[in-house]
PDB file of C-alpha atoms in Angstrom:
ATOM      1  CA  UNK A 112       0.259  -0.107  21.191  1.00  0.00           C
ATOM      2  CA  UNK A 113      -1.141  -2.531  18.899  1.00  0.00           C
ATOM      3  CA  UNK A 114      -1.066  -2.320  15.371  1.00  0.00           C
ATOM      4  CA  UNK A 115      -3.866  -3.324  12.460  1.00  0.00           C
ATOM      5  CA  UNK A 116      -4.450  -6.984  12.842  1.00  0.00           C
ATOM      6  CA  UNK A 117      -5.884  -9.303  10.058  1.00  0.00           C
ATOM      7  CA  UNK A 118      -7.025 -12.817  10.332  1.00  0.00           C
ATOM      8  CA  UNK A 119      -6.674 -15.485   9.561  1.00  0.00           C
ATOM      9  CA  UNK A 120      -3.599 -14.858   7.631  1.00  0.00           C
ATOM     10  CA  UNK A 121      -3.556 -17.413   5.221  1.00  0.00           C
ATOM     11  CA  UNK A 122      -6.745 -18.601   3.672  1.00  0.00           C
ATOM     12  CA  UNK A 123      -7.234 -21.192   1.146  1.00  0.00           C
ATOM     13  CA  UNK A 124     -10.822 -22.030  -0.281  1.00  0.00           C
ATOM     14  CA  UNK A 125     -11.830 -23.620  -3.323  1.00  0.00           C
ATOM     15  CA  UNK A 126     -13.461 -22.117  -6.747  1.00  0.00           C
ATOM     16  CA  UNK A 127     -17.064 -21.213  -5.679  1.00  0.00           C
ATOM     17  CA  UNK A 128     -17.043 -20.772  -1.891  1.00  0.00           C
ATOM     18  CA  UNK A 129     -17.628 -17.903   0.207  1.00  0.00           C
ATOM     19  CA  UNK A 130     -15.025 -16.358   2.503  1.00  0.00           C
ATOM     20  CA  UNK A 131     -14.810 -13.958   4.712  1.00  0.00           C
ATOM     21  CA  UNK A 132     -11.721 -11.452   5.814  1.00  0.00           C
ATOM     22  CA  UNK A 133     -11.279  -9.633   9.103  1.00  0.00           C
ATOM     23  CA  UNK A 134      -9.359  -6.363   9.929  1.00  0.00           C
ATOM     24  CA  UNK A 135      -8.915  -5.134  13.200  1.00  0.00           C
ATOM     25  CA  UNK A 136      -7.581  -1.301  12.849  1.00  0.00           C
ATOM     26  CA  UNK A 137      -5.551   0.941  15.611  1.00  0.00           C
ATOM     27  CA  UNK A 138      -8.207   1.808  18.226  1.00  0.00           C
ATOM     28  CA  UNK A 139      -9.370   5.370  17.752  1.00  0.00           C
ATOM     29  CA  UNK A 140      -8.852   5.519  14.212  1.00  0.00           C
ATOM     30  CA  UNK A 141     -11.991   6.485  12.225  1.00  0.00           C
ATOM     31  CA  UNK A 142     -10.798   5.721   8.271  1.00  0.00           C
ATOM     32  CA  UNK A 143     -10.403   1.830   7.213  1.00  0.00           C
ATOM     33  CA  UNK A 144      -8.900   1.185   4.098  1.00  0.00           C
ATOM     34  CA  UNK A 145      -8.608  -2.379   2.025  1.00  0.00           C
ATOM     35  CA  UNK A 146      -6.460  -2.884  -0.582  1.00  0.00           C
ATOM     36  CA  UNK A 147      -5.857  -5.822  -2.992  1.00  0.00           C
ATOM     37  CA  UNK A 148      -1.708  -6.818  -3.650  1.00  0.00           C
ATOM     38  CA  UNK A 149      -1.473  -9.271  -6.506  1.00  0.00           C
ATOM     39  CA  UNK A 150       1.241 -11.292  -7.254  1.00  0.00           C
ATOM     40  CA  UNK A 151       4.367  -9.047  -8.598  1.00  0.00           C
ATOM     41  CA  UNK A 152       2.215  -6.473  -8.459  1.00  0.00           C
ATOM     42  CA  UNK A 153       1.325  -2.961  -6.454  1.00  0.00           C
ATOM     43  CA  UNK A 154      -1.135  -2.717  -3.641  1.00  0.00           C
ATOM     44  CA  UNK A 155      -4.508  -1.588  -5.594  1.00  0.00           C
ATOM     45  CA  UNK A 156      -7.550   0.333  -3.394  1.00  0.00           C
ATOM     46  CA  UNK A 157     -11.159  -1.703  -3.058  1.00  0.00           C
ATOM     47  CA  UNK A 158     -12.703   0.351  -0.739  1.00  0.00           C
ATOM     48  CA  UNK A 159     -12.382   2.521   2.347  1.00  0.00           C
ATOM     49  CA  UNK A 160     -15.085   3.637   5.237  1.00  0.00           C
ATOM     50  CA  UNK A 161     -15.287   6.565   7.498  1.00  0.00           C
ATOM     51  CA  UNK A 162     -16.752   5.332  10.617  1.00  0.00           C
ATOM     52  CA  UNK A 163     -19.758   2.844   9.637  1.00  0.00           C
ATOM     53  CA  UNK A 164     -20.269   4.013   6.020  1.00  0.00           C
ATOM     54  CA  UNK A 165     -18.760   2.933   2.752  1.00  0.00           C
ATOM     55  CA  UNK A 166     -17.130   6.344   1.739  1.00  0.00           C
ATOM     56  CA  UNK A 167     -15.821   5.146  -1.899  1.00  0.00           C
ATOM     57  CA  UNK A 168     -16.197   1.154  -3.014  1.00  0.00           C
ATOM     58  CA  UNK A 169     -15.044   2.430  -6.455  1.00  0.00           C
ATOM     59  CA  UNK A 170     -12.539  -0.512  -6.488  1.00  0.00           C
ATOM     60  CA  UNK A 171     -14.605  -2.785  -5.988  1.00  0.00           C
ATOM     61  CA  UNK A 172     -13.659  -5.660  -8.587  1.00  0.00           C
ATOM     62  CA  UNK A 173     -17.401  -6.645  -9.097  1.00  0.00           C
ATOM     63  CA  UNK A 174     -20.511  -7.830  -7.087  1.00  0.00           C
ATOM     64  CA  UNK A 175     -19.083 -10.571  -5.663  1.00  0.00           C
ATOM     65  CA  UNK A 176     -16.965  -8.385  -3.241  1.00  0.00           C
ATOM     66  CA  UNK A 177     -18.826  -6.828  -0.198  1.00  0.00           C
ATOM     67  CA  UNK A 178     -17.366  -4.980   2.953  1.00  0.00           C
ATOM     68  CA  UNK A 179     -19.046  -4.161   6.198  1.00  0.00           C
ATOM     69  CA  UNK A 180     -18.386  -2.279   9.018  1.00  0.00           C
ATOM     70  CA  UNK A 181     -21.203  -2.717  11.046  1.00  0.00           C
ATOM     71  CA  UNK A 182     -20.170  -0.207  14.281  1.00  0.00           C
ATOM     72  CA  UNK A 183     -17.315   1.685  13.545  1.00  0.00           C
ATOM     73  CA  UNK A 184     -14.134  -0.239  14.507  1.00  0.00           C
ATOM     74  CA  UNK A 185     -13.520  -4.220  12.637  1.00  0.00           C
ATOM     75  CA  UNK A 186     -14.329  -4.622   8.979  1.00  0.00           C
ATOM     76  CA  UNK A 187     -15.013  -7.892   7.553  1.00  0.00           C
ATOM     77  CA  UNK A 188     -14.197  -8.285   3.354  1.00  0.00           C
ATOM     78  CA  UNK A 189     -16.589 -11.015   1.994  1.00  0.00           C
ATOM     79  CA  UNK A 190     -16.215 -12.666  -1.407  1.00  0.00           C
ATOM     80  CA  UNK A 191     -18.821 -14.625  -3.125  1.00  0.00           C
ATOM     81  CA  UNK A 192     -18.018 -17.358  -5.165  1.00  0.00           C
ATOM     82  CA  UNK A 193     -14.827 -17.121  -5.129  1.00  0.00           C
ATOM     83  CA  UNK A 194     -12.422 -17.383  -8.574  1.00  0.00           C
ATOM     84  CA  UNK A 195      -9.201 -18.304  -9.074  1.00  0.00           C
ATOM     85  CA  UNK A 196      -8.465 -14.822 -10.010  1.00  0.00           C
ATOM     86  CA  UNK A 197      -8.929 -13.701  -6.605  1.00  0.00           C
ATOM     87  CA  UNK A 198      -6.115 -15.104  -5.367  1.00  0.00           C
ATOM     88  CA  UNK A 199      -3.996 -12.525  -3.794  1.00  0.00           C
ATOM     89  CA  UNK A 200      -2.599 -10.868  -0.206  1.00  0.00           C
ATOM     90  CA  UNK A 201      -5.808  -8.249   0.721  1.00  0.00           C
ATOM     91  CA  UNK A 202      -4.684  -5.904   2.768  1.00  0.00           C
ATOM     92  CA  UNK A 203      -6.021  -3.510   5.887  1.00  0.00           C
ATOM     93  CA  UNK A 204      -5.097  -0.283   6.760  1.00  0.00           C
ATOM     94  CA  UNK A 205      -6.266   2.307   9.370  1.00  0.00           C
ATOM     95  CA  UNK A 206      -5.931   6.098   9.901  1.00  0.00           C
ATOM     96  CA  UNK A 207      -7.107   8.321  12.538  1.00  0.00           C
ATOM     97  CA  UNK A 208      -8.805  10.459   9.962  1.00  0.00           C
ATOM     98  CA  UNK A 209      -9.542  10.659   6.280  1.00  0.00           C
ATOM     99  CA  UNK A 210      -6.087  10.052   5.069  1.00  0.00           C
ATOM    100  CA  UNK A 211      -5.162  12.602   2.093  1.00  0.00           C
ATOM    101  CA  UNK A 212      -2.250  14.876   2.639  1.00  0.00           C
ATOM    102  CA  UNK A 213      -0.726  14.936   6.067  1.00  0.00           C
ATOM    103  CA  UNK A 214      -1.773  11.510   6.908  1.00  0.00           C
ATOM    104  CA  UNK A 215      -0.627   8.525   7.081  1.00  0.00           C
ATOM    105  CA  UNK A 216      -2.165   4.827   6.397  1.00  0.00           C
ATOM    106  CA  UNK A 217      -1.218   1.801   8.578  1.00  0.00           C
ATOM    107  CA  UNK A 218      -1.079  -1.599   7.667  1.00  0.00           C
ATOM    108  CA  UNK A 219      -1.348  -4.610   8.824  1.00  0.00           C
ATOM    109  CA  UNK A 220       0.168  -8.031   7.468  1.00  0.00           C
ATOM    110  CA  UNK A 221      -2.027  -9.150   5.080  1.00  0.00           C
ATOM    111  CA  UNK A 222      -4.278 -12.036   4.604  1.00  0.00           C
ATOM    112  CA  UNK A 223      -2.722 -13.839   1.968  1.00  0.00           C
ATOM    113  CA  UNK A 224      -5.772 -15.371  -0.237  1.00  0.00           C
ATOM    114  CA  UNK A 225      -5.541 -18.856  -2.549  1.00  0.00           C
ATOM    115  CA  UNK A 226      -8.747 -20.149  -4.477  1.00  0.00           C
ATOM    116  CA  UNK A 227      -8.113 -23.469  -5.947  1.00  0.00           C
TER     117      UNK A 227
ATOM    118  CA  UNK B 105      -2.275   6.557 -17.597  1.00  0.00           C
ATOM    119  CA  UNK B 106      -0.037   5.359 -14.793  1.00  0.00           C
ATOM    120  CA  UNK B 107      -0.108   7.589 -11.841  1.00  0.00           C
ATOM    121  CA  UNK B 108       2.745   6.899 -10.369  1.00  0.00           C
ATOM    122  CA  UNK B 109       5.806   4.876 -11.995  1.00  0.00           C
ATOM    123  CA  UNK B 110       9.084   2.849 -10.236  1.00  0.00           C
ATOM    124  CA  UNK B 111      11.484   2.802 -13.175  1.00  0.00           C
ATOM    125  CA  UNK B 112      13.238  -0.282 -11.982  1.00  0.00           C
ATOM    126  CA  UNK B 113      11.454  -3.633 -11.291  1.00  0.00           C
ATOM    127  CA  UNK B 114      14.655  -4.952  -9.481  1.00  0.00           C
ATOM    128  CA  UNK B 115      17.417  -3.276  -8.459  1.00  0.00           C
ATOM    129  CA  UNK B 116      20.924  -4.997  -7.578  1.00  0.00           C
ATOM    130  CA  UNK B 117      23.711  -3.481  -4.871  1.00  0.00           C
ATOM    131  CA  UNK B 118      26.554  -4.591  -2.916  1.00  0.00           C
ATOM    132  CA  UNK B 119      26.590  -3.670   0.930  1.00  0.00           C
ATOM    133  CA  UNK B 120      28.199  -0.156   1.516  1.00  0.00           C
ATOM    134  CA  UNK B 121      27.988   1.239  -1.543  1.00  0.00           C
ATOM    135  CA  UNK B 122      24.831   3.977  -2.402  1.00  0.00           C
ATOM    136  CA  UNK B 123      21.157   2.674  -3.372  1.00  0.00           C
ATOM    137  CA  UNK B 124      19.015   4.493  -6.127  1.00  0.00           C
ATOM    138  CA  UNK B 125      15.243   3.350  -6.380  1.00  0.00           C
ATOM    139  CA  UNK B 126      13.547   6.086  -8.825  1.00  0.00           C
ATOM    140  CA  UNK B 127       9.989   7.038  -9.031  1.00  0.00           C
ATOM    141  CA  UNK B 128       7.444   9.817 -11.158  1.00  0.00           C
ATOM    142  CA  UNK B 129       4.552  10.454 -10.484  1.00  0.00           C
ATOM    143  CA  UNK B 130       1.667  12.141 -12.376  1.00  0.00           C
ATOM    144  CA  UNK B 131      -0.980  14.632 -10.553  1.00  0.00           C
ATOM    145  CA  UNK B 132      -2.748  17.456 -12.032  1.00  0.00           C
ATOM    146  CA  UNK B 133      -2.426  19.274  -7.877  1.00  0.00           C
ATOM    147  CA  UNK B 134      -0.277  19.047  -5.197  1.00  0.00           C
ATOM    148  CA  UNK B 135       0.228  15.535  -4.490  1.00  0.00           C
ATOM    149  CA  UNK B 136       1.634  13.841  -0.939  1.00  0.00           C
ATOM    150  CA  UNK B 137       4.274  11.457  -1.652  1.00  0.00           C
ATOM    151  CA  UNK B 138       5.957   8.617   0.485  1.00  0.00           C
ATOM    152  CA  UNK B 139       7.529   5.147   0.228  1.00  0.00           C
ATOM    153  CA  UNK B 140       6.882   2.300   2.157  1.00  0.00           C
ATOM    154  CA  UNK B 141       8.930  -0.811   2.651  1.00  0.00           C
ATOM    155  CA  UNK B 142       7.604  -4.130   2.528  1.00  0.00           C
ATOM    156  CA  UNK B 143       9.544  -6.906   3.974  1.00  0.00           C
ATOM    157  CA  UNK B 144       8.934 -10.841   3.599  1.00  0.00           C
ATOM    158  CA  UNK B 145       6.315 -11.696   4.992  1.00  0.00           C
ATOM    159  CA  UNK B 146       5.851  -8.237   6.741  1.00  0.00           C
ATOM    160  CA  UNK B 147       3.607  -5.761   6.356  1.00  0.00           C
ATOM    161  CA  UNK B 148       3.760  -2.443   4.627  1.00  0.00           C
ATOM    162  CA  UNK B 149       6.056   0.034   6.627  1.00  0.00           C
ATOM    163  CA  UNK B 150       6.201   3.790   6.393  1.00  0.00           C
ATOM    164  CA  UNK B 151       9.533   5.028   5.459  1.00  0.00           C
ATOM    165  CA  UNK B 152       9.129   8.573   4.792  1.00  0.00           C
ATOM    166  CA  UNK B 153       6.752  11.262   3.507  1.00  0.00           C
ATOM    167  CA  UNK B 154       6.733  14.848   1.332  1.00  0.00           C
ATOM    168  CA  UNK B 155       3.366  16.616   2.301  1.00  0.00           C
ATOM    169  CA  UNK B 156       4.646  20.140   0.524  1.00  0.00           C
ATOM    170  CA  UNK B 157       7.029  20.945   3.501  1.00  0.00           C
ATOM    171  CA  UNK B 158      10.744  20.636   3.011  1.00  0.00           C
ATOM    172  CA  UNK B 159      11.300  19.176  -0.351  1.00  0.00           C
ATOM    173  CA  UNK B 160      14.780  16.701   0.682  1.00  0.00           C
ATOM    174  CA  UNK B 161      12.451  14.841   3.243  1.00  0.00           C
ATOM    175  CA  UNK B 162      14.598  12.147   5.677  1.00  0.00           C
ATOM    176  CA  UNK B 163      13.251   8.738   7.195  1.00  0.00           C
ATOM    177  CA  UNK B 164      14.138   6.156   8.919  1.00  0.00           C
ATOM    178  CA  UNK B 165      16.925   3.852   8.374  1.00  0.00           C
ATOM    179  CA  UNK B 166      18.723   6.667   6.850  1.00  0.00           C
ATOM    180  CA  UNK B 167      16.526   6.900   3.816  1.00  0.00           C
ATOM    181  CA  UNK B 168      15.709  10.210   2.192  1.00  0.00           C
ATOM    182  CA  UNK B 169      14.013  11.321  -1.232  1.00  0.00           C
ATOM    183  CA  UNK B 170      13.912  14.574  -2.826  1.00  0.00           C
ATOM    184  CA  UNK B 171      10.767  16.214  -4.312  1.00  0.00           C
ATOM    185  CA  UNK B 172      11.330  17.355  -7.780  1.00  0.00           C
ATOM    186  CA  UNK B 173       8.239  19.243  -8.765  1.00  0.00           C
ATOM    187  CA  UNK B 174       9.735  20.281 -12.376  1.00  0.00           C
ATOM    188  CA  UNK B 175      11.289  16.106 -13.148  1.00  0.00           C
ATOM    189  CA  UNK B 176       7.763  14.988 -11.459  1.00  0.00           C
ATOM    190  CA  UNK B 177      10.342  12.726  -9.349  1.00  0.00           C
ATOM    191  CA  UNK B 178      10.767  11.123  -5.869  1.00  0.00           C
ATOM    192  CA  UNK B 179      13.906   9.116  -5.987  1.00  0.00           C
ATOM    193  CA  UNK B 180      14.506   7.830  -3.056  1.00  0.00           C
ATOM    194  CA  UNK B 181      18.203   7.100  -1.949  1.00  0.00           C
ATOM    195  CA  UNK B 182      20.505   5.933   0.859  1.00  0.00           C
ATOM    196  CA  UNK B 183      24.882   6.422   0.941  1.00  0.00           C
ATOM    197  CA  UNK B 184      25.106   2.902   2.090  1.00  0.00           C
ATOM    198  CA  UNK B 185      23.420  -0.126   1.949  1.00  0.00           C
ATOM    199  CA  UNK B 186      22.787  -3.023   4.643  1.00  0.00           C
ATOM    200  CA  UNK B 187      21.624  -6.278   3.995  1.00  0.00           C
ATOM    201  CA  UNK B 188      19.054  -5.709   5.955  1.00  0.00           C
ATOM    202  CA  UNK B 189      17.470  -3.352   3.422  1.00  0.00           C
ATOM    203  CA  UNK B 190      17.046  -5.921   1.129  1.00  0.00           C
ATOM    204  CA  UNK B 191      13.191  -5.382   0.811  1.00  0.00           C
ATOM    205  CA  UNK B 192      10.648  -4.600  -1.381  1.00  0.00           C
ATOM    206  CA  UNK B 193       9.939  -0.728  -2.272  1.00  0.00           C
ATOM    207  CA  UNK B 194       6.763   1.183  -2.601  1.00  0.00           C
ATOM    208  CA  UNK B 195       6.704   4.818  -3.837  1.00  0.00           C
ATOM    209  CA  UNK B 196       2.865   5.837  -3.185  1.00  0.00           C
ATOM    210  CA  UNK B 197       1.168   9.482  -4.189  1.00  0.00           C
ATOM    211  CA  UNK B 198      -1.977  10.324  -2.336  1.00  0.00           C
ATOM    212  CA  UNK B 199      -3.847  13.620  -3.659  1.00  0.00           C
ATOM    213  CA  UNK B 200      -7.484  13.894  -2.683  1.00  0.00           C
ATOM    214  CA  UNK B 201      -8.544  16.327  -5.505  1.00  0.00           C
ATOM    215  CA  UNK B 202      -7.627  13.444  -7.697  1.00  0.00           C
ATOM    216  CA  UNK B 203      -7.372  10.604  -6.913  1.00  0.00           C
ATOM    217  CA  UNK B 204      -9.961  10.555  -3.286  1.00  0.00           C
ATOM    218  CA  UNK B 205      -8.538   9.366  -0.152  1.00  0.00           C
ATOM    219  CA  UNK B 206      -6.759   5.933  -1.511  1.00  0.00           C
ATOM    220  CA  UNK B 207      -3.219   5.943  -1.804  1.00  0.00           C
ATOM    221  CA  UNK B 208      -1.724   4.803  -5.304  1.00  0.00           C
ATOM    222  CA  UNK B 209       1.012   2.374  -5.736  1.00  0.00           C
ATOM    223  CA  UNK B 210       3.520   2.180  -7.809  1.00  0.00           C
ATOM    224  CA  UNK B 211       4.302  -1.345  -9.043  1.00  0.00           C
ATOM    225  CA  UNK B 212       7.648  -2.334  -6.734  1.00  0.00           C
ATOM    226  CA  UNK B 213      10.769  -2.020  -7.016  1.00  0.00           C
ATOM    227  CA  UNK B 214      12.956  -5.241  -5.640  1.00  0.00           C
ATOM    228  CA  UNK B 215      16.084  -4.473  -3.625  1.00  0.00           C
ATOM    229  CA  UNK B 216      18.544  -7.064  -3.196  1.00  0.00           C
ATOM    230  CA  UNK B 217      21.813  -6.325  -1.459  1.00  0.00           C
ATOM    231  CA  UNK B 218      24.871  -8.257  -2.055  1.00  0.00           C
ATOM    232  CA  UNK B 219      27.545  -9.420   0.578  1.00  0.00           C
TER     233      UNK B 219
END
């Protein structure tokens, strides 16, 4: 079956604008995850949702980043005025449930971010 | 403090002989452990996962890793490398009592295989 799509998958804006990142997770699963992967660096969590709610935006970089998931399914990561400093590959991930022990996360290819 | 730590940035190996990517971890509970693989260009891929069963777990492309409770370790291994694991590495811990329902990532480690 399909796997976590994200699009578009190379985005470049310039200092200030607004963009706007889409994730499509595995049908059925519940938990969306999205995770920031800077250069030469680690995958770091932003924020994940159970169904329609924000469960945990703790990494959440500041107020400029905002994720919806308006009915369950695609989630949409928006950045305000963007900064050069944003530049990185965000990444999606899905799981039927909450992921913790027995579970596993699945991700998709990344949308690979440049501010100019 | 650093939950989980890849001791190597890069690691260096000719085809058919054994690879070595090590990893520790800190958790104050019982902590799920796994490594993904991350290709150019490709997306993260699951290679295997301890969730307190068996402690020598086995993945895919005959990749394994041994839980070490007492070292805090999850080295993960393979007798003989291909060049098509030259990759990027991932060891991740996940442990909802502390750390919620994100998984943590170590910082990398960079496999290149040599003809």
């Amino acid at each position: 079956g399909a796997g976590v799509s994200q699009t578009p998958s190379n985005k470049v804006t310039e200092k200030g604008k607004y963009v706007e990142l889409r994730c499509d997770p595995i049908s059925g699963h519940t938990a969306l995850y999205w995770y920031r992967q800077s250069l030469g660096q680690g995958p770091e969590f932003l924020i994940y949702f159970q169904g329609t709610g924000a469960a945990d935006d703790s990494g959440l970089p500041n107020d400029r980043f905002f994720a919806v998931r308006p009915e369950g399914s695609v989630s949409t990561l928006k950045i305000q005025r963007t900064e050069r400093g944003d530049s990185a590959v965000y990444l999606c991930a899905s799981s039927p449930t909450l992921a913790g022990r027995n579970n596993e996360q699945f991700f998709g290819p990344g949308t690979r971010l440049t501010v100019l | 403090a650093q939950s989980v730590t890849q001791l190597d940035s890069h690691v260096s190996v000719s085809e058919g002989t054994p690879v070595l990517l090590r990893c520790n971890y800190s958790s104050s509970y019982s902590p799920s452990l796994f490594w993904y693989v991350q290709h150019p260009n490709k997306g993260l891929q699951l290679l295997l996962k301890y969730t307190s069963a068996a402690t020598l777990v086995k993945g895919i492309n005959g990749f394994e890793a041994e839980f070490k409770k007492s070292e805090t370790s999850f080295h993960l291994t393979k007798p003989s490398a291909h060049m098509s694991d030259a990759a990027e590495y991932f060891c991740v811990v996940s442990d909802p009592e502390e750390y919620g329902n994100k998984l943590v990532f170590g910082a990398g480690t960079i496999l290149r295989v040599k003809s």
